[in-house]
Amino acid sequence: GICSLSILSSGINAEYGDTWKSGSRSTGTSTTGKQKLTENKFLTRSKGNRFDPTKANFKKCRICRVSTHHPKAHYCQACAYKKSICCMCGKTLMSTKDYKMSST
């Protein structure tokens, strides 16, 4: 889990859709000219700017030393769930005193 403070500070897009505005992606063509509405992405995409997980700098978990799932995270998802902390900043999300927490 990620707390709201970490979402704002890391630049993760929390919105699900574009709000309408002049030049938005849903209006057909953008003012920057990135892509047309009927353009074939397979033919026009460049292969150099794709995300490569082997080149990304993923940190190790501070608890179990397993690589994290997000480049800016300090804790893996399993440890963050067990401790009920934010995986990016370590802030406690909720009290798990009355819950039966299992990691399976």
Short mmCIF file of C-alpha atoms in Angstrom, two decimals:
data_model
loop_
_atom_site.label_atom_id
_atom_site.label_comp_id
_atom_site.label_asym_id
_atom_site.label_seq_id
_atom_site.Cartn_x
_atom_site.Cartn_y
_atom_site.Cartn_z
CA GLY A 1 0.00 0.00 0.00
CA ILE A 2 1.00 3.56 -0.66
CA CYS A 3 -0.08 6.50 1.47
CA SER A 4 -1.49 9.66 -0.10
CA LEU A 5 1.60 11.69 0.77
CA SER A 6 3.84 9.29 -1.15
CA ILE A 7 1.52 9.38 -4.16
CA LEU A 8 1.76 13.16 -4.33
CA SER A 9 5.52 13.33 -3.80
CA SER A 10 6.46 10.55 -6.23
CA GLY A 11 4.52 11.82 -9.23
CA ILE A 12 2.36 8.71 -9.60
CA ASN A 13 -0.74 9.51 -11.65
CA ALA A 14 -3.66 8.81 -9.32
CA GLU A 15 -6.34 9.90 -11.78
CA TYR A 16 -7.97 7.37 -14.05
CA GLY A 17 -8.99 9.55 -16.97
CA ASP A 18 -8.22 12.79 -18.71
CA THR A 19 -10.26 15.79 -17.79
CA TRP A 20 -11.43 17.63 -20.86
CA LYS A 21 -9.24 20.46 -21.89
CA SER A 22 -7.94 21.93 -25.08
CA GLY A 23 -5.28 19.58 -26.42
CA SER A 24 -6.10 16.57 -24.21
CA ARG A 25 -5.49 13.05 -25.47
CA SER A 26 -9.17 12.29 -25.89
CA THR A 27 -9.89 15.09 -28.39
CA GLY A 28 -8.37 13.36 -31.44
CA THR A 29 -5.09 15.17 -31.98
CA SER A 30 -2.98 16.94 -29.43
CA THR A 31 -1.30 20.28 -29.78
CA THR A 32 2.10 18.66 -29.25
CA GLY A 33 1.48 16.31 -32.19
CA LYS A 34 2.34 13.07 -30.40
CA GLN A 35 -0.27 10.79 -31.94
CA LYS A 36 -3.35 11.00 -34.11
CA LEU A 37 -6.55 9.23 -33.22
CA THR A 38 -6.38 6.64 -36.03
CA GLU A 39 -2.61 6.18 -36.02
CA ASN A 40 -1.21 2.63 -35.85
CA LYS A 41 1.02 2.50 -32.75
CA PHE A 42 2.73 -0.71 -33.83
CA LEU A 43 4.13 0.93 -36.95
CA THR A 44 5.00 4.32 -35.47
CA ARG A 45 6.37 3.58 -32.00
CA SER A 46 10.05 3.91 -31.33
CA LYS A 47 11.71 0.96 -29.66
CA GLY A 48 14.27 3.02 -27.74
CA ASN A 49 12.01 4.62 -25.14
CA ARG A 50 10.31 1.52 -23.72
CA PHE A 51 10.59 0.66 -20.03
CA ASP A 52 13.25 -1.94 -19.33
CA PRO A 53 13.02 -3.46 -15.81
CA THR A 54 16.57 -4.79 -16.02
CA LYS A 55 17.98 -1.27 -16.40
CA ALA A 56 15.77 0.36 -13.76
CA ASN A 57 17.35 1.02 -10.38
CA PHE A 58 15.10 -0.93 -7.99
CA LYS A 59 16.06 -0.66 -4.33
CA LYS A 60 16.26 -3.59 -1.92
CA CYS A 61 13.70 -3.99 0.86
CA ARG A 62 14.96 -2.62 4.19
CA ILE A 63 13.53 -5.64 6.06
CA CYS A 64 14.05 -8.74 3.90
CA ARG A 65 16.49 -7.45 1.22
CA VAL A 66 14.28 -8.57 -1.70
CA SER A 67 14.10 -6.15 -4.64
CA THR A 68 11.10 -3.83 -4.48
CA HIS A 69 8.33 -3.49 -7.06
CA HIS A 70 8.73 0.27 -7.53
CA PRO A 71 12.00 2.17 -8.12
CA LYS A 72 11.25 4.69 -5.33
CA ALA A 73 9.97 2.16 -2.76
CA HIS A 74 11.94 1.24 0.37
CA TYR A 75 9.89 -1.86 1.34
CA CYS A 76 8.61 -4.80 -0.72
CA GLN A 77 4.86 -5.38 -0.95
CA ALA A 78 4.94 -8.44 1.33
CA CYS A 79 6.73 -6.64 4.18
CA ALA A 80 4.60 -3.52 3.74
CA TYR A 81 1.45 -5.67 4.04
CA LYS A 82 2.71 -7.58 7.08
CA LYS A 83 3.72 -4.43 8.94
CA SER A 84 0.81 -2.35 7.53
CA ILE A 85 3.15 0.42 6.43
CA CYS A 86 3.51 2.51 3.30
CA CYS A 87 6.02 0.83 0.98
CA MET A 88 7.50 4.16 -0.07
CA CYS A 89 7.87 6.12 3.17
CA GLY A 90 7.28 3.58 5.98
CA LYS A 91 4.37 5.50 7.52
CA THR A 92 1.92 3.32 9.45
CA LEU A 93 -1.33 3.04 7.50
CA MET A 94 -3.56 1.41 10.13
CA SER A 95 -3.40 -0.56 13.34
CA THR A 96 -3.34 -4.32 12.77
CA LYS A 97 -3.73 -5.23 16.44
CA ASP A 98 -7.23 -6.73 16.05
CA TYR A 99 -6.65 -8.28 12.61
CA LYS A 100 -5.43 -11.77 11.75
CA MET A 101 -2.75 -10.89 9.19
CA SER A 102 -1.47 -13.65 6.94
CA SER A 103 1.18 -13.35 4.27
CA THR A 104 -0.15 -16.15 2.07
#
